[in-house]
Amino acid sequence: FAERLAAERQITVPPAALVDSKLMSAFIESLLGPSPKQLEYAEAIAAKAGVEMPPEVRANAVACSKYIDRAINQPTDKQILFAVTLAREVRMGLDYNVLVDRTACSALIDSLLASSRGPPGGVGMMGGGGMHGGGDVMGGGAYGSPSSMGSSQLQQSNGY
């Protein structure tokens, strides 16, 4: 099948793909166009974002799949706002991945929330009106300062 696809496109199958099934699959996928449903979904994503879909997304199944995955894996505006708010409270910079990858953003939020929890019933970094106190994304209550956190909490929240 791969040899036929390659011959139709007047290219050769990479020798490594002949002995590695993963490379062969990647080679075949690179030659195939996206399915109609894939293309329809990618077009809907582009229309919702108000952007032009790149031409390679229309022509290549792998490019289309990556385009869809990137769109699905972007953090929401609320996630980004919350991550920025939490990081600012501990005076920590944000890695680029946190702003473009939902999993990285979520992991950072979880880490900062875990490091901010004080004793049960006590007031942690988020204060009495934080996320667990019925506040909104911004916390709604008085924030504690990084100086009120233990050094191990600051190190943990900074990824050290």
PDB file of C-alpha atoms in Angstrom:
ATOM      1  CA  PHE A   1       0.000   0.000   0.000  1.00  0.00           C
ATOM      2  CA  ALA A   2       2.761   2.440   0.936  1.00  0.00           C
ATOM      3  CA  GLU A   3       4.706   1.626  -2.206  1.00  0.00           C
ATOM      4  CA  ARG A   4       1.630   2.254  -4.341  1.00  0.00           C
ATOM      5  CA  LEU A   5       1.000   5.611  -2.630  1.00  0.00           C
ATOM      6  CA  ALA A   6       4.644   6.555  -3.080  1.00  0.00           C
ATOM      7  CA  ALA A   7       4.617   5.543  -6.760  1.00  0.00           C
ATOM      8  CA  GLU A   8       1.469   7.627  -7.387  1.00  0.00           C
ATOM      9  CA  ARG A   9       3.321  10.637  -5.969  1.00  0.00           C
ATOM     10  CA  GLN A  10       6.581   9.740  -7.710  1.00  0.00           C
ATOM     11  CA  ILE A  11       8.523   9.408  -4.476  1.00  0.00           C
ATOM     12  CA  THR A  12      10.211   6.463  -2.782  1.00  0.00           C
ATOM     13  CA  VAL A  13       9.397   4.848   0.532  1.00  0.00           C
ATOM     14  CA  PRO A  14      12.076   5.799   3.069  1.00  0.00           C
ATOM     15  CA  PRO A  15      14.289   2.746   3.768  1.00  0.00           C
ATOM     16  CA  ALA A  16      13.840   3.149   7.537  1.00  0.00           C
ATOM     17  CA  ALA A  17      10.058   2.891   7.088  1.00  0.00           C
ATOM     18  CA  LEU A  18      10.492  -0.524   5.487  1.00  0.00           C
ATOM     19  CA  VAL A  19      11.813  -1.944   8.775  1.00  0.00           C
ATOM     20  CA  ASP A  20       9.940   0.191  11.345  1.00  0.00           C
ATOM     21  CA  SER A  21       6.146  -0.034  11.459  1.00  0.00           C
ATOM     22  CA  LYS A  22       5.772   3.300  13.288  1.00  0.00           C
ATOM     23  CA  LEU A  23       7.825   5.078  10.642  1.00  0.00           C
ATOM     24  CA  MET A  24       5.802   3.327   7.936  1.00  0.00           C
ATOM     25  CA  SER A  25       2.535   4.475   9.527  1.00  0.00           C
ATOM     26  CA  ALA A  26       3.829   8.040   9.755  1.00  0.00           C
ATOM     27  CA  PHE A  27       4.938   7.899   6.121  1.00  0.00           C
ATOM     28  CA  ILE A  28       1.544   6.643   4.939  1.00  0.00           C
ATOM     29  CA  GLU A  29      -0.326   9.235   7.034  1.00  0.00           C
ATOM     30  CA  SER A  30       1.837  11.985   5.568  1.00  0.00           C
ATOM     31  CA  LEU A  31       0.667  10.988   2.090  1.00  0.00           C
ATOM     32  CA  LEU A  32      -3.027  10.770   2.895  1.00  0.00           C
ATOM     33  CA  GLY A  33      -5.395  13.691   3.044  1.00  0.00           C
ATOM     34  CA  PRO A  34      -7.662  14.315   6.024  1.00  0.00           C
ATOM     35  CA  SER A  35     -11.015  12.549   6.229  1.00  0.00           C
ATOM     36  CA  PRO A  36     -14.097  14.632   5.417  1.00  0.00           C
ATOM     37  CA  LYS A  37     -15.047  14.715   9.131  1.00  0.00           C
ATOM     38  CA  GLN A  38     -11.531  15.770  10.123  1.00  0.00           C
ATOM     39  CA  LEU A  39     -11.567  18.538   7.566  1.00  0.00           C
ATOM     40  CA  GLU A  40     -15.035  19.678   8.626  1.00  0.00           C
ATOM     41  CA  TYR A  41     -13.934  19.854  12.274  1.00  0.00           C
ATOM     42  CA  ALA A  42     -10.727  21.738  11.431  1.00  0.00           C
ATOM     43  CA  GLU A  43     -12.742  24.215   9.350  1.00  0.00           C
ATOM     44  CA  ALA A  44     -15.158  24.757  12.243  1.00  0.00           C
ATOM     45  CA  ILE A  45     -12.221  25.426  14.590  1.00  0.00           C
ATOM     46  CA  ALA A  46     -10.728  27.946  12.161  1.00  0.00           C
ATOM     47  CA  ALA A  47     -14.089  29.660  11.622  1.00  0.00           C
ATOM     48  CA  LYS A  48     -14.719  29.916  15.369  1.00  0.00           C
ATOM     49  CA  ALA A  49     -11.258  31.416  15.875  1.00  0.00           C
ATOM     50  CA  GLY A  50     -11.798  33.738  12.903  1.00  0.00           C
ATOM     51  CA  VAL A  51      -8.616  32.608  11.176  1.00  0.00           C
ATOM     52  CA  GLU A  52      -7.707  31.190   7.794  1.00  0.00           C
ATOM     53  CA  MET A  53      -6.911  27.488   7.911  1.00  0.00           C
ATOM     54  CA  PRO A  54      -3.359  26.762   6.656  1.00  0.00           C
ATOM     55  CA  PRO A  55      -3.309  25.014   3.244  1.00  0.00           C
ATOM     56  CA  GLU A  56      -1.294  22.027   4.557  1.00  0.00           C
ATOM     57  CA  VAL A  57      -4.133  21.271   6.990  1.00  0.00           C
ATOM     58  CA  ARG A  58      -6.452  20.711   4.009  1.00  0.00           C
ATOM     59  CA  ALA A  59      -3.923  18.547   2.177  1.00  0.00           C
ATOM     60  CA  ASN A  60      -2.349  16.400   4.871  1.00  0.00           C
ATOM     61  CA  ALA A  61      -4.004  14.155   7.475  1.00  0.00           C
ATOM     62  CA  VAL A  62      -1.120  14.524   9.950  1.00  0.00           C
ATOM     63  CA  ALA A  63      -1.111  18.328   9.670  1.00  0.00           C
ATOM     64  CA  CYS A  64      -4.893  18.372  10.072  1.00  0.00           C
ATOM     65  CA  SER A  65      -4.695  16.137  13.115  1.00  0.00           C
ATOM     66  CA  LYS A  66      -2.019  18.330  14.720  1.00  0.00           C
ATOM     67  CA  TYR A  67      -4.079  21.458  13.981  1.00  0.00           C
ATOM     68  CA  ILE A  68      -7.101  19.936  15.735  1.00  0.00           C
ATOM     69  CA  ASP A  69      -5.019  18.677  18.675  1.00  0.00           C
ATOM     70  CA  ARG A  70      -3.452  22.118  19.210  1.00  0.00           C
ATOM     71  CA  ALA A  71      -6.888  23.745  19.228  1.00  0.00           C
ATOM     72  CA  ILE A  72      -8.285  21.174  21.655  1.00  0.00           C
ATOM     73  CA  ASN A  73      -5.264  21.392  23.969  1.00  0.00           C
ATOM     74  CA  GLN A  74      -5.270  25.171  24.376  1.00  0.00           C
ATOM     75  CA  PRO A  75      -6.132  26.317  27.882  1.00  0.00           C
ATOM     76  CA  THR A  76      -9.293  28.350  28.296  1.00  0.00           C
ATOM     77  CA  ASP A  77      -9.092  32.081  28.971  1.00  0.00           C
ATOM     78  CA  LYS A  78     -10.300  31.402  32.520  1.00  0.00           C
ATOM     79  CA  GLN A  79      -7.516  28.853  33.079  1.00  0.00           C
ATOM     80  CA  ILE A  80      -4.878  31.289  31.855  1.00  0.00           C
ATOM     81  CA  LEU A  81      -6.270  34.116  33.985  1.00  0.00           C
ATOM     82  CA  PHE A  82      -6.337  31.885  37.066  1.00  0.00           C
ATOM     83  CA  ALA A  83      -2.789  30.589  36.444  1.00  0.00           C
ATOM     84  CA  VAL A  84      -1.510  34.160  36.000  1.00  0.00           C
ATOM     85  CA  THR A  85      -3.272  35.266  39.194  1.00  0.00           C
ATOM     86  CA  LEU A  86      -1.865  32.381  41.242  1.00  0.00           C
ATOM     87  CA  ALA A  87       1.644  32.799  39.825  1.00  0.00           C
ATOM     88  CA  ARG A  88       1.588  36.529  40.485  1.00  0.00           C
ATOM     89  CA  GLU A  89       0.709  35.889  44.118  1.00  0.00           C
ATOM     90  CA  VAL A  90       3.855  33.814  44.603  1.00  0.00           C
ATOM     91  CA  ARG A  91       5.873  36.122  42.338  1.00  0.00           C
ATOM     92  CA  MET A  92       6.574  33.354  39.872  1.00  0.00           C
ATOM     93  CA  GLY A  93       7.004  33.690  36.118  1.00  0.00           C
ATOM     94  CA  LEU A  94       5.037  31.469  33.761  1.00  0.00           C
ATOM     95  CA  ASP A  95       6.553  29.115  31.239  1.00  0.00           C
ATOM     96  CA  TYR A  96       5.290  29.555  27.672  1.00  0.00           C
ATOM     97  CA  ASN A  97       3.844  26.006  27.713  1.00  0.00           C
ATOM     98  CA  VAL A  98       1.475  27.003  30.520  1.00  0.00           C
ATOM     99  CA  LEU A  99      -0.090  29.579  28.202  1.00  0.00           C
ATOM    100  CA  VAL A 100      -0.493  27.259  25.206  1.00  0.00           C
ATOM    101  CA  ASP A 101      -1.014  23.775  26.650  1.00  0.00           C
ATOM    102  CA  ARG A 102      -4.103  22.883  28.685  1.00  0.00           C
ATOM    103  CA  THR A 103      -2.373  20.025  30.504  1.00  0.00           C
ATOM    104  CA  ALA A 104       0.614  22.197  31.526  1.00  0.00           C
ATOM    105  CA  CYS A 105      -1.684  25.012  32.621  1.00  0.00           C
ATOM    106  CA  SER A 106      -3.843  22.662  34.660  1.00  0.00           C
ATOM    107  CA  ALA A 107      -0.790  21.043  36.282  1.00  0.00           C
ATOM    108  CA  LEU A 108       0.578  24.439  37.306  1.00  0.00           C
ATOM    109  CA  ILE A 109      -2.777  25.503  38.774  1.00  0.00           C
ATOM    110  CA  ASP A 110      -3.004  22.243  40.727  1.00  0.00           C
ATOM    111  CA  SER A 111       0.553  22.660  41.990  1.00  0.00           C
ATOM    112  CA  LEU A 112       0.021  26.254  43.093  1.00  0.00           C
ATOM    113  CA  LEU A 113      -3.266  25.429  44.778  1.00  0.00           C
ATOM    114  CA  ALA A 114      -1.711  22.458  46.580  1.00  0.00           C
ATOM    115  CA  SER A 115       1.209  24.562  47.795  1.00  0.00           C
ATOM    116  CA  SER A 116      -1.123  27.333  48.958  1.00  0.00           C
ATOM    117  CA  ARG A 117      -3.301  25.246  51.255  1.00  0.00           C
ATOM    118  CA  GLY A 118      -2.790  26.060  54.892  1.00  0.00           C
ATOM    119  CA  PRO A 119      -3.933  24.025  57.889  1.00  0.00           C
ATOM    120  CA  PRO A 120      -7.556  22.776  57.756  1.00  0.00           C
ATOM    121  CA  GLY A 121      -9.905  25.658  58.460  1.00  0.00           C
ATOM    122  CA  GLY A 122      -7.011  28.092  58.222  1.00  0.00           C
ATOM    123  CA  VAL A 123      -6.299  30.771  55.685  1.00  0.00           C
ATOM    124  CA  GLY A 124      -3.870  29.799  52.952  1.00  0.00           C
ATOM    125  CA  MET A 125      -2.499  31.874  50.113  1.00  0.00           C
ATOM    126  CA  MET A 126      -5.955  32.363  48.657  1.00  0.00           C
ATOM    127  CA  GLY A 127      -7.406  33.880  51.823  1.00  0.00           C
ATOM    128  CA  GLY A 128     -10.908  33.262  53.065  1.00  0.00           C
ATOM    129  CA  GLY A 129     -12.547  34.099  49.732  1.00  0.00           C
ATOM    130  CA  GLY A 130     -10.416  31.881  47.495  1.00  0.00           C
ATOM    131  CA  MET A 131     -11.630  29.250  45.092  1.00  0.00           C
ATOM    132  CA  HIS A 132     -12.633  26.953  47.928  1.00  0.00           C
ATOM    133  CA  GLY A 133     -14.407  29.775  49.736  1.00  0.00           C
ATOM    134  CA  GLY A 134     -16.962  30.482  47.036  1.00  0.00           C
ATOM    135  CA  GLY A 135     -14.985  33.289  45.392  1.00  0.00           C
ATOM    136  CA  ASP A 136     -14.602  33.906  41.700  1.00  0.00           C
ATOM    137  CA  VAL A 137     -11.553  33.281  39.502  1.00  0.00           C
ATOM    138  CA  MET A 138      -9.733  36.227  41.051  1.00  0.00           C
ATOM    139  CA  GLY A 139     -10.141  34.791  44.544  1.00  0.00           C
ATOM    140  CA  GLY A 140     -12.488  37.404  45.964  1.00  0.00           C
ATOM    141  CA  GLY A 141     -10.663  37.622  49.297  1.00  0.00           C
ATOM    142  CA  ALA A 142      -7.491  38.928  50.839  1.00  0.00           C
ATOM    143  CA  TYR A 143      -4.421  37.230  49.451  1.00  0.00           C
ATOM    144  CA  GLY A 144      -1.573  36.113  51.612  1.00  0.00           C
ATOM    145  CA  SER A 145       1.896  37.208  50.558  1.00  0.00           C
ATOM    146  CA  PRO A 146       4.725  34.947  49.468  1.00  0.00           C
ATOM    147  CA  SER A 147       6.548  35.914  52.641  1.00  0.00           C
ATOM    148  CA  SER A 148       3.771  34.228  54.628  1.00  0.00           C
ATOM    149  CA  MET A 149       4.466  30.942  52.828  1.00  0.00           C
ATOM    150  CA  GLY A 150       7.138  28.591  54.057  1.00  0.00           C
ATOM    151  CA  SER A 151      10.286  28.291  51.944  1.00  0.00           C
ATOM    152  CA  SER A 152       9.407  24.711  50.997  1.00  0.00           C
ATOM    153  CA  GLN A 153       6.035  25.908  49.691  1.00  0.00           C
ATOM    154  CA  LEU A 154       7.678  28.603  47.584  1.00  0.00           C
ATOM    155  CA  GLN A 155      10.253  26.177  46.246  1.00  0.00           C
ATOM    156  CA  GLN A 156       7.553  23.646  45.378  1.00  0.00           C
ATOM    157  CA  SER A 157       5.414  26.246  43.604  1.00  0.00           C
ATOM    158  CA  ASN A 158       8.439  27.414  41.625  1.00  0.00           C
ATOM    159  CA  GLY A 159       9.185  23.847  40.525  1.00  0.00           C
ATOM    160  CA  TYR A 160      12.447  23.476  42.497  1.00  0.00           C
TER     161      TYR A 160
END
